mmCIF file of the C-alpha atoms, coordinates in Angstrom:
data_MODEL
# 
_entry.id   MODEL 
# 
loop_
_atom_site.group_PDB 
_atom_site.id 
_atom_site.type_symbol 
_atom_site.label_atom_id 
_atom_site.label_alt_id 
_atom_site.label_comp_id 
_atom_site.label_asym_id 
_atom_site.label_entity_id 
_atom_site.label_seq_id 
_atom_site.pdbx_PDB_ins_code 
_atom_site.Cartn_x 
_atom_site.Cartn_y 
_atom_site.Cartn_z 
_atom_site.occupancy 
_atom_site.B_iso_or_equiv 
_atom_site.pdbx_formal_charge 
_atom_site.auth_seq_id 
_atom_site.auth_comp_id 
_atom_site.auth_asym_id 
_atom_site.auth_atom_id 
_atom_site.pdbx_PDB_model_num 
ATOM 1   C CA . ALA A 1 1   ? -49.446 6.827   -3.410  1.00 0.00 ? 1   ALA A CA 1 
ATOM 2   C CA . LYS A 1 2   ? -49.425 4.541   -0.400  1.00 0.00 ? 2   LYS A CA 1 
ATOM 3   C CA . THR A 1 3   ? -50.278 1.581   -2.476  1.00 0.00 ? 3   THR A CA 1 
ATOM 4   C CA . LEU A 1 4   ? -47.385 2.297   -4.995  1.00 0.00 ? 4   LEU A CA 1 
ATOM 5   C CA . GLN A 1 5   ? -44.942 2.683   -2.002  1.00 0.00 ? 5   GLN A CA 1 
ATOM 6   C CA . SER A 1 6   ? -46.189 -0.735  -0.427  1.00 0.00 ? 6   SER A CA 1 
ATOM 7   C CA . TYR A 1 7   ? -45.852 -2.457  -4.005  1.00 0.00 ? 7   TYR A CA 1 
ATOM 8   C CA . ASN A 1 8   ? -42.546 -0.995  -4.208  1.00 0.00 ? 8   ASN A CA 1 
ATOM 9   C CA . ASP A 1 9   ? -41.348 -2.295  -0.847  1.00 0.00 ? 9   ASP A CA 1 
ATOM 10  C CA . LYS A 1 10  ? -42.612 -5.779  -1.489  1.00 0.00 ? 10  LYS A CA 1 
ATOM 11  C CA . LEU A 1 11  ? -40.683 -5.848  -4.569  1.00 0.00 ? 11  LEU A CA 1 
ATOM 12  C CA . TYR A 1 12  ? -37.603 -4.477  -2.826  1.00 0.00 ? 12  TYR A CA 1 
ATOM 13  C CA . ALA A 1 13  ? -38.083 -7.098  -0.143  1.00 0.00 ? 13  ALA A CA 1 
ATOM 14  C CA . GLN A 1 14  ? -38.529 -9.852  -2.493  1.00 0.00 ? 14  GLN A CA 1 
ATOM 15  C CA . ALA A 1 15  ? -35.341 -9.013  -4.872  1.00 0.00 ? 15  ALA A CA 1 
ATOM 16  C CA . THR A 1 16  ? -33.454 -8.705  -1.509  1.00 0.00 ? 16  THR A CA 1 
ATOM 17  C CA . GLY A 1 17  ? -34.605 -12.162 -0.286  1.00 0.00 ? 17  GLY A CA 1 
ATOM 18  C CA . ASP A 1 18  ? -34.080 -13.656 -3.796  1.00 0.00 ? 18  ASP A CA 1 
ATOM 19  C CA . PHE A 1 19  ? -30.191 -12.066 -3.730  1.00 0.00 ? 19  PHE A CA 1 
ATOM 20  C CA . LEU A 1 20  ? -29.777 -13.653 -0.205  1.00 0.00 ? 20  LEU A CA 1 
ATOM 21  C CA . ALA A 1 21  ? -30.992 -16.828 -1.148  1.00 0.00 ? 21  ALA A CA 1 
ATOM 22  C CA . ASN A 1 22  ? -28.651 -16.914 -4.031  1.00 0.00 ? 22  ASN A CA 1 
ATOM 23  C CA . GLN A 1 23  ? -25.912 -15.900 -1.884  1.00 0.00 ? 23  GLN A CA 1 
ATOM 24  C CA . ALA A 1 24  ? -26.285 -18.686 0.559   1.00 0.00 ? 24  ALA A CA 1 
ATOM 25  C CA . ASN A 1 25  ? -26.244 -21.024 -2.443  1.00 0.00 ? 25  ASN A CA 1 
ATOM 26  C CA . GLU A 1 26  ? -23.101 -19.667 -3.555  1.00 0.00 ? 26  GLU A CA 1 
ATOM 27  C CA . MET A 1 27  ? -21.518 -19.700 0.065   1.00 0.00 ? 27  MET A CA 1 
ATOM 28  C CA . GLY A 1 28  ? -22.931 -23.519 0.091   1.00 0.00 ? 28  GLY A CA 1 
ATOM 29  C CA . ASP A 1 29  ? -21.128 -24.430 -3.107  1.00 0.00 ? 29  ASP A CA 1 
ATOM 30  C CA . ASP A 1 30  ? -17.965 -22.849 -1.881  1.00 0.00 ? 30  ASP A CA 1 
ATOM 31  C CA . VAL A 1 31  ? -18.203 -25.202 1.411   1.00 0.00 ? 31  VAL A CA 1 
ATOM 32  C CA . GLY A 1 32  ? -18.505 -28.332 -0.677  1.00 0.00 ? 32  GLY A CA 1 
ATOM 33  C CA . ARG A 1 33  ? -15.620 -27.463 -2.577  1.00 0.00 ? 33  ARG A CA 1 
ATOM 34  C CA . LEU A 1 34  ? -13.526 -26.606 0.327   1.00 0.00 ? 34  LEU A CA 1 
ATOM 35  C CA . GLN A 1 35  ? -14.418 -29.949 1.566   1.00 0.00 ? 35  GLN A CA 1 
ATOM 36  C CA . ARG A 1 36  ? -13.560 -31.631 -1.523  1.00 0.00 ? 36  ARG A CA 1 
ATOM 37  C CA . THR A 1 37  ? -10.395 -29.726 -1.882  1.00 0.00 ? 37  THR A CA 1 
ATOM 38  C CA . ALA A 1 38  ? -9.647  -30.969 1.822   1.00 0.00 ? 38  ALA A CA 1 
ATOM 39  C CA . GLU A 1 39  ? -10.106 -34.560 0.968   1.00 0.00 ? 39  GLU A CA 1 
ATOM 40  C CA . ASP A 1 40  ? -8.077  -33.959 -2.109  1.00 0.00 ? 40  ASP A CA 1 
ATOM 41  C CA . LEU A 1 41  ? -5.163  -32.616 0.415   1.00 0.00 ? 41  LEU A CA 1 
ATOM 42  C CA . SER A 1 42  ? -5.512  -35.926 2.523   1.00 0.00 ? 42  SER A CA 1 
ATOM 43  C CA . ASP A 1 43  ? -5.767  -38.112 -0.528  1.00 0.00 ? 43  ASP A CA 1 
ATOM 44  C CA . THR A 1 44  ? -2.305  -36.260 -2.138  1.00 0.00 ? 44  THR A CA 1 
ATOM 45  C CA . ALA A 1 45  ? -0.600  -36.459 1.123   1.00 0.00 ? 45  ALA A CA 1 
ATOM 46  C CA . THR A 1 46  ? -1.128  -40.310 1.419   1.00 0.00 ? 46  THR A CA 1 
ATOM 47  C CA . ARG A 1 47  ? 0.165   -40.802 -2.264  1.00 0.00 ? 47  ARG A CA 1 
ATOM 48  C CA . ILE A 1 48  ? 2.907   -38.718 -1.072  1.00 0.00 ? 48  ILE A CA 1 
ATOM 49  C CA . GLN A 1 49  ? 3.809   -40.953 1.838   1.00 0.00 ? 49  GLN A CA 1 
ATOM 50  C CA . GLU A 1 50  ? 3.388   -43.942 -0.303  1.00 0.00 ? 50  GLU A CA 1 
ATOM 51  C CA . LEU A 1 51  ? 5.723   -43.013 -2.857  1.00 0.00 ? 51  LEU A CA 1 
ATOM 52  C CA . GLU A 1 52  ? 8.383   -42.067 -0.304  1.00 0.00 ? 52  GLU A CA 1 
ATOM 53  C CA . ALA A 1 53  ? 8.178   -45.693 1.457   1.00 0.00 ? 53  ALA A CA 1 
ATOM 54  C CA . THR A 1 54  ? 8.214   -47.076 -2.567  1.00 0.00 ? 54  THR A CA 1 
ATOM 55  C CA . LEU A 1 55  ? 11.348  -44.963 -3.105  1.00 0.00 ? 55  LEU A CA 1 
ATOM 56  C CA . LYS A 1 56  ? 12.848  -45.930 0.512   1.00 0.00 ? 56  LYS A CA 1 
ATOM 57  C CA . MET A 1 57  ? 12.265  -49.717 -0.358  1.00 0.00 ? 57  MET A CA 1 
ATOM 58  C CA . ILE A 1 58  ? 13.763  -49.572 -4.032  1.00 0.00 ? 58  ILE A CA 1 
ATOM 59  C CA . THR A 1 59  ? 16.652  -47.672 -2.519  1.00 0.00 ? 59  THR A CA 1 
ATOM 60  C CA . GLU A 1 60  ? 17.442  -50.265 0.151   1.00 0.00 ? 60  GLU A CA 1 
ATOM 61  C CA . THR A 1 61  ? 17.017  -53.227 -2.380  1.00 0.00 ? 61  THR A CA 1 
ATOM 62  C CA . GLN A 1 62  ? 18.075  -52.140 -5.509  1.00 0.00 ? 62  GLN A CA 1 
ATOM 63  C CA . GLY A 1 63  ? 19.222  -48.673 -5.843  1.00 0.00 ? 63  GLY A CA 1 
ATOM 64  C CA . GLN A 1 64  ? 17.792  -48.550 -9.409  1.00 0.00 ? 64  GLN A CA 1 
ATOM 65  C CA . ASN A 1 65  ? 15.679  -45.461 -10.782 1.00 0.00 ? 65  ASN A CA 1 
ATOM 66  C CA . VAL A 1 66  ? 16.131  -43.501 -7.804  1.00 0.00 ? 66  VAL A CA 1 
ATOM 67  C CA . THR A 1 67  ? 16.372  -40.268 -9.243  1.00 0.00 ? 67  THR A CA 1 
ATOM 68  C CA . LYS A 1 68  ? 13.114  -40.845 -11.258 1.00 0.00 ? 68  LYS A CA 1 
ATOM 69  C CA . LEU A 1 69  ? 11.298  -41.580 -8.188  1.00 0.00 ? 69  LEU A CA 1 
ATOM 70  C CA . GLU A 1 70  ? 12.829  -38.699 -6.260  1.00 0.00 ? 70  GLU A CA 1 
ATOM 71  C CA . ASP A 1 71  ? 11.423  -36.230 -9.100  1.00 0.00 ? 71  ASP A CA 1 
ATOM 72  C CA . GLN A 1 72  ? 7.963   -37.983 -8.809  1.00 0.00 ? 72  GLN A CA 1 
ATOM 73  C CA . VAL A 1 73  ? 7.927   -37.219 -5.110  1.00 0.00 ? 73  VAL A CA 1 
ATOM 74  C CA . LYS A 1 74  ? 9.041   -33.770 -5.858  1.00 0.00 ? 74  LYS A CA 1 
ATOM 75  C CA . GLN A 1 75  ? 6.282   -33.505 -8.284  1.00 0.00 ? 75  GLN A CA 1 
ATOM 76  C CA . SER A 1 76  ? 3.763   -34.774 -6.042  1.00 0.00 ? 76  SER A CA 1 
ATOM 77  C CA . GLU A 1 77  ? 4.983   -32.260 -3.198  1.00 0.00 ? 77  GLU A CA 1 
ATOM 78  C CA . GLN A 1 78  ? 4.845   -29.197 -5.589  1.00 0.00 ? 78  GLN A CA 1 
ATOM 79  C CA . LEU A 1 79  ? 1.022   -30.762 -6.618  1.00 0.00 ? 79  LEU A CA 1 
ATOM 80  C CA . LEU A 1 80  ? -0.065  -30.678 -2.483  1.00 0.00 ? 80  LEU A CA 1 
ATOM 81  C CA . LYS A 1 81  ? 1.641   -27.207 -2.384  1.00 0.00 ? 81  LYS A CA 1 
ATOM 82  C CA . GLU A 1 82  ? -0.270  -26.119 -5.353  1.00 0.00 ? 82  GLU A CA 1 
ATOM 83  C CA . ARG A 1 83  ? -3.472  -27.604 -3.697  1.00 0.00 ? 83  ARG A CA 1 
ATOM 84  C CA . LYS A 1 84  ? -2.947  -26.093 -0.539  1.00 0.00 ? 84  LYS A CA 1 
ATOM 85  C CA . LYS A 1 85  ? -2.958  -22.662 -1.998  1.00 0.00 ? 85  LYS A CA 1 
ATOM 86  C CA . ASN A 1 86  ? -6.129  -23.381 -3.914  1.00 0.00 ? 86  ASN A CA 1 
ATOM 87  C CA . TRP A 1 87  ? -7.600  -24.391 -0.483  1.00 0.00 ? 87  TRP A CA 1 
ATOM 88  C CA . LYS A 1 88  ? -6.561  -21.106 0.954   1.00 0.00 ? 88  LYS A CA 1 
ATOM 89  C CA . THR A 1 89  ? -8.165  -19.078 -1.804  1.00 0.00 ? 89  THR A CA 1 
ATOM 90  C CA . LEU A 1 90  ? -11.656 -20.892 -1.389  1.00 0.00 ? 90  LEU A CA 1 
ATOM 91  C CA . VAL A 1 91  ? -11.439 -20.270 2.545   1.00 0.00 ? 91  VAL A CA 1 
ATOM 92  C CA . LEU A 1 92  ? -10.741 -16.564 1.450   1.00 0.00 ? 92  LEU A CA 1 
ATOM 93  C CA . ARG A 1 93  ? -13.373 -16.189 -1.113  1.00 0.00 ? 93  ARG A CA 1 
ATOM 94  C CA . SER A 1 94  ? -16.004 -17.721 1.554   1.00 0.00 ? 94  SER A CA 1 
ATOM 95  C CA . LEU A 1 95  ? -14.807 -15.492 4.236   1.00 0.00 ? 95  LEU A CA 1 
ATOM 96  C CA . LEU A 1 96  ? -14.933 -12.510 1.753   1.00 0.00 ? 96  LEU A CA 1 
ATOM 97  C CA . HIS A 1 97  ? -18.356 -13.748 0.742   1.00 0.00 ? 97  HIS A CA 1 
ATOM 98  C CA . VAL A 1 98  ? -19.737 -13.421 4.669   1.00 0.00 ? 98  VAL A CA 1 
ATOM 99  C CA . ILE A 1 99  ? -18.666 -10.338 5.441   1.00 0.00 ? 99  ILE A CA 1 
ATOM 100 C CA . ILE A 1 100 ? -20.076 -8.698  2.281   1.00 0.00 ? 100 ILE A CA 1 
ATOM 101 C CA . ASP A 1 101 ? -23.317 -10.478 2.733   1.00 0.00 ? 101 ASP A CA 1 
ATOM 102 C CA . ASN A 1 102 ? -23.610 -9.311  6.085   1.00 0.00 ? 102 ASN A CA 1 
ATOM 103 C CA . ASP A 1 103 ? -23.281 -5.627  5.137   1.00 0.00 ? 103 ASP A CA 1 
ATOM 104 C CA . THR A 1 104 ? -27.160 -5.614  4.965   1.00 0.00 ? 104 THR A CA 1 
ATOM 105 C CA . ASP A 1 105 ? -27.593 -1.735  4.304   1.00 0.00 ? 105 ASP A CA 1 
ATOM 106 C CA . GLY A 1 106 ? -25.095 -1.723  1.322   1.00 0.00 ? 106 GLY A CA 1 
ATOM 107 C CA . ASP A 1 107 ? -22.489 0.995   2.666   1.00 0.00 ? 107 ASP A CA 1 
ATOM 108 C CA . PHE A 1 108 ? -19.610 -0.905  2.788   1.00 0.00 ? 108 PHE A CA 1 
ATOM 109 C CA . THR A 1 109 ? -19.130 -0.379  6.556   1.00 0.00 ? 109 THR A CA 1 
ATOM 110 C CA . ILE A 1 110 ? -19.779 -2.922  9.281   1.00 0.00 ? 110 ILE A CA 1 
ATOM 111 C CA . ASP A 1 111 ? -21.999 -1.166  11.537  1.00 0.00 ? 111 ASP A CA 1 
ATOM 112 C CA . PRO A 1 112 ? -22.630 -2.137  15.129  1.00 0.00 ? 112 PRO A CA 1 
ATOM 113 C CA . GLU A 1 113 ? -26.197 -3.809  14.222  1.00 0.00 ? 113 GLU A CA 1 
ATOM 114 C CA . GLU A 1 114 ? -24.190 -5.738  11.443  1.00 0.00 ? 114 GLU A CA 1 
ATOM 115 C CA . LEU A 1 115 ? -21.305 -7.018  13.464  1.00 0.00 ? 115 LEU A CA 1 
ATOM 116 C CA . ASP A 1 116 ? -22.960 -9.567  15.840  1.00 0.00 ? 116 ASP A CA 1 
ATOM 117 C CA . PRO A 1 117 ? -24.644 -11.273 12.737  1.00 0.00 ? 117 PRO A CA 1 
ATOM 118 C CA . MET A 1 118 ? -21.610 -11.084 10.885  1.00 0.00 ? 118 MET A CA 1 
ATOM 119 C CA . CYS A 1 119 ? -19.493 -12.798 13.721  1.00 0.00 ? 119 CYS A CA 1 
ATOM 120 C CA . GLU A 1 120 ? -22.139 -15.161 14.104  1.00 0.00 ? 120 GLU A CA 1 
ATOM 121 C CA . SER A 1 121 ? -21.790 -15.864 10.141  1.00 0.00 ? 121 SER A CA 1 
ATOM 122 C CA . LEU A 1 122 ? -17.882 -16.223 10.653  1.00 0.00 ? 122 LEU A CA 1 
ATOM 123 C CA . ASN A 1 123 ? -18.164 -18.670 13.388  1.00 0.00 ? 123 ASN A CA 1 
ATOM 124 C CA . GLU A 1 124 ? -20.560 -21.002 11.579  1.00 0.00 ? 124 GLU A CA 1 
ATOM 125 C CA . LEU A 1 125 ? -18.269 -20.864 8.445   1.00 0.00 ? 125 LEU A CA 1 
ATOM 126 C CA . THR A 1 126 ? -15.116 -21.816 10.242  1.00 0.00 ? 126 THR A CA 1 
ATOM 127 C CA . LYS A 1 127 ? -16.619 -24.409 12.221  1.00 0.00 ? 127 LYS A CA 1 
ATOM 128 C CA . VAL A 1 128 ? -17.459 -26.392 8.980   1.00 0.00 ? 128 VAL A CA 1 
ATOM 129 C CA . MET A 1 129 ? -14.177 -25.828 7.500   1.00 0.00 ? 129 MET A CA 1 
ATOM 130 C CA . ASP A 1 130 ? -11.454 -28.017 8.360   1.00 0.00 ? 130 ASP A CA 1 
ATOM 131 C CA . GLY A 1 131 ? -8.079  -26.527 9.072   1.00 0.00 ? 131 GLY A CA 1 
ATOM 132 C CA . ILE A 1 132 ? -9.358  -22.661 9.867   1.00 0.00 ? 132 ILE A CA 1 
ATOM 133 C CA . THR A 1 133 ? -9.841  -20.979 13.255  1.00 0.00 ? 133 THR A CA 1 
ATOM 134 C CA . PHE A 1 134 ? -11.476 -17.432 13.720  1.00 0.00 ? 134 PHE A CA 1 
ATOM 135 C CA . TYR A 1 135 ? -10.710 -15.027 16.879  1.00 0.00 ? 135 TYR A CA 1 
ATOM 136 C CA . GLU A 1 136 ? -13.827 -13.263 17.189  1.00 0.00 ? 136 GLU A CA 1 
ATOM 137 C CA . GLU A 1 137 ? -12.386 -10.806 19.691  1.00 0.00 ? 137 GLU A CA 1 
ATOM 138 C CA . ASN A 1 138 ? -9.327  -9.904  17.354  1.00 0.00 ? 138 ASN A CA 1 
ATOM 139 C CA . PHE A 1 139 ? -12.041 -9.264  14.418  1.00 0.00 ? 139 PHE A CA 1 
ATOM 140 C CA . ARG A 1 140 ? -14.067 -7.075  16.602  1.00 0.00 ? 140 ARG A CA 1 
ATOM 141 C CA . GLU A 1 141 ? -10.784 -5.310  17.668  1.00 0.00 ? 141 GLU A CA 1 
ATOM 142 C CA . GLU A 1 142 ? -9.863  -4.929  14.033  1.00 0.00 ? 142 GLU A CA 1 
ATOM 143 C CA . VAL A 1 143 ? -13.390 -3.617  13.058  1.00 0.00 ? 143 VAL A CA 1 
ATOM 144 C CA . SER A 1 144 ? -13.501 -0.843  15.797  1.00 0.00 ? 144 SER A CA 1 
ATOM 145 C CA . LYS A 1 145 ? -9.553  0.227   14.814  1.00 0.00 ? 145 LYS A CA 1 
ATOM 146 C CA . THR A 1 146 ? -10.591 0.660   11.195  1.00 0.00 ? 146 THR A CA 1 
ATOM 147 C CA . GLY A 1 147 ? -14.180 2.311   11.664  1.00 0.00 ? 147 GLY A CA 1 
ATOM 148 C CA . GLY A 1 148 ? -15.827 -1.040  10.248  1.00 0.00 ? 148 GLY A CA 1 
ATOM 149 C CA . SER A 1 149 ? -14.663 -0.460  6.721   1.00 0.00 ? 149 SER A CA 1 
ATOM 150 C CA . ILE A 1 150 ? -15.231 -3.400  4.567   1.00 0.00 ? 150 ILE A CA 1 
ATOM 151 C CA . LYS A 1 151 ? -12.260 -2.588  2.157   1.00 0.00 ? 151 LYS A CA 1 
ATOM 152 C CA . ASP A 1 152 ? -10.324 -2.543  5.318   1.00 0.00 ? 152 ASP A CA 1 
ATOM 153 C CA . MET A 1 153 ? -11.378 -6.008  6.352   1.00 0.00 ? 153 MET A CA 1 
ATOM 154 C CA . MET A 1 154 ? -11.012 -7.530  2.942   1.00 0.00 ? 154 MET A CA 1 
ATOM 155 C CA . ASP A 1 155 ? -7.467  -5.776  2.710   1.00 0.00 ? 155 ASP A CA 1 
ATOM 156 C CA . LEU A 1 156 ? -6.810  -7.651  6.369   1.00 0.00 ? 156 LEU A CA 1 
ATOM 157 C CA . ILE A 1 157 ? -8.075  -11.030 4.739   1.00 0.00 ? 157 ILE A CA 1 
ATOM 158 C CA . LYS A 1 158 ? -6.324  -10.792 1.461   1.00 0.00 ? 158 LYS A CA 1 
ATOM 159 C CA . ASN A 1 159 ? -3.135  -9.714  3.013   1.00 0.00 ? 159 ASN A CA 1 
ATOM 160 C CA . MET A 1 160 ? -3.093  -12.664 5.737   1.00 0.00 ? 160 MET A CA 1 
ATOM 161 C CA . ASP A 1 161 ? 0.624   -13.700 4.880   1.00 0.00 ? 161 ASP A CA 1 
ATOM 162 C CA . SER A 1 162 ? 2.272   -10.469 5.655   1.00 0.00 ? 162 SER A CA 1 
ATOM 163 C CA . ALA A 1 163 ? 3.576   -10.243 8.759   1.00 0.00 ? 163 ALA A CA 1 
ATOM 164 C CA . SER A 1 164 ? 2.167   -7.451  10.793  1.00 0.00 ? 164 SER A CA 1 
ATOM 165 C CA . GLY A 1 165 ? 2.591   -8.100  14.648  1.00 0.00 ? 165 GLY A CA 1 
ATOM 166 C CA . ARG A 1 166 ? -0.873  -8.012  15.271  1.00 0.00 ? 166 ARG A CA 1 
ATOM 167 C CA . PRO A 1 167 ? -3.070  -10.725 17.043  1.00 0.00 ? 167 PRO A CA 1 
ATOM 168 C CA . PRO A 1 168 ? -4.268  -13.193 14.361  1.00 0.00 ? 168 PRO A CA 1 
ATOM 169 C CA . ILE A 1 169 ? -8.171  -12.833 13.442  1.00 0.00 ? 169 ILE A CA 1 
ATOM 170 C CA . PHE A 1 170 ? -7.806  -16.465 11.334  1.00 0.00 ? 170 PHE A CA 1 
ATOM 171 C CA . VAL A 1 171 ? -5.386  -18.908 11.531  1.00 0.00 ? 171 VAL A CA 1 
ATOM 172 C CA . PHE A 1 172 ? -4.984  -21.102 8.447   1.00 0.00 ? 172 PHE A CA 1 
ATOM 173 C CA . ASP A 1 173 ? -3.896  -24.533 9.249   1.00 0.00 ? 173 ASP A CA 1 
ATOM 174 C CA . PRO A 1 174 ? -4.606  -26.848 5.873   1.00 0.00 ? 174 PRO A CA 1 
ATOM 175 C CA . PRO A 1 175 ? -5.348  -30.537 6.669   1.00 0.00 ? 175 PRO A CA 1 
ATOM 176 C CA . LYS A 1 176 ? -2.142  -32.342 6.301   1.00 0.00 ? 176 LYS A CA 1 
ATOM 177 C CA . ASP A 1 177 ? -1.058  -36.023 7.143   1.00 0.00 ? 177 ASP A CA 1 
ATOM 178 C CA . GLU A 1 178 ? 0.844   -37.118 10.275  1.00 0.00 ? 178 GLU A CA 1 
ATOM 179 C CA . GLU A 1 179 ? 4.255   -36.976 8.424   1.00 0.00 ? 179 GLU A CA 1 
ATOM 180 C CA . ASP A 1 180 ? 3.733   -33.642 7.571   1.00 0.00 ? 180 ASP A CA 1 
ATOM 181 C CA . GLU A 1 181 ? 3.032   -32.872 11.340  1.00 0.00 ? 181 GLU A CA 1 
ATOM 182 C CA . ASP A 1 182 ? 6.001   -34.569 12.375  1.00 0.00 ? 182 ASP A CA 1 
ATOM 183 C CA . LYS A 1 183 ? 8.252   -32.701 10.094  1.00 0.00 ? 183 LYS A CA 1 
ATOM 184 C CA . GLY A 1 184 ? 7.089   -29.391 11.310  1.00 0.00 ? 184 GLY A CA 1 
ATOM 185 C CA . GLU A 1 185 ? 7.730   -30.411 15.098  1.00 0.00 ? 185 GLU A CA 1 
ATOM 186 C CA . GLU A 1 186 ? 11.204  -31.604 14.086  1.00 0.00 ? 186 GLU A CA 1 
ATOM 187 C CA . GLU A 1 187 ? 12.069  -28.543 12.251  1.00 0.00 ? 187 GLU A CA 1 
ATOM 188 C CA . GLY A 1 188 ? 10.737  -26.200 15.097  1.00 0.00 ? 188 GLY A CA 1 
ATOM 189 C CA . GLY A 1 189 ? 8.905   -24.204 12.568  1.00 0.00 ? 189 GLY A CA 1 
ATOM 190 C CA . GLU A 1 190 ? 5.121   -22.626 12.632  1.00 0.00 ? 190 GLU A CA 1 
ATOM 191 C CA . THR A 1 191 ? 3.217   -24.468 10.108  1.00 0.00 ? 191 THR A CA 1 
ATOM 192 C CA . LYS A 1 192 ? 0.166   -22.020 10.378  1.00 0.00 ? 192 LYS A CA 1 
ATOM 193 C CA . ASP A 1 193 ? -0.570  -18.920 8.635   1.00 0.00 ? 193 ASP A CA 1 
ATOM 194 C CA . ASP A 1 194 ? -1.955  -16.273 10.861  1.00 0.00 ? 194 ASP A CA 1 
ATOM 195 C CA . LEU A 1 195 ? -4.031  -13.282 9.671   1.00 0.00 ? 195 LEU A CA 1 
# 
């Protein structure tokens, strides 16, 4: 009976190790996609600036085909918005992976012994992601308020765009070009999404 138990324990440990290795590979893939998306965002922003400069030059010198160029700029801006949305989706997916992966006992609750490693993983992940800030103390407070329910944590992350009046856990600030930053300052508006 002890041999069977020992054999079962080894199988369970091996399966757990395989599962965690698979999850780590998936997270690595997500981070890679996130970095490529951030690079694409930067490239798109640069192309938009070039189009706007071209539009300005043509308007000043010829005044022809302005409407067509304006449409192209609008299409490029829409593309940039869609890429930012895709970037945010990848970020959210990566954050949810970390939370689920750190529920080591599988009870869908962030237990006290799981909280420190989870916060370490979230800190590590957000350090390699351009444009996201993690507020660990706010996260710990929300975990305490919800009793550590993973469902509640997932809901917090999924509903990050809704105004709640609570301190943010994550601040999403997608990479942007200098002109976008200047526009945000001129308009006096907040350009970050808080969770």
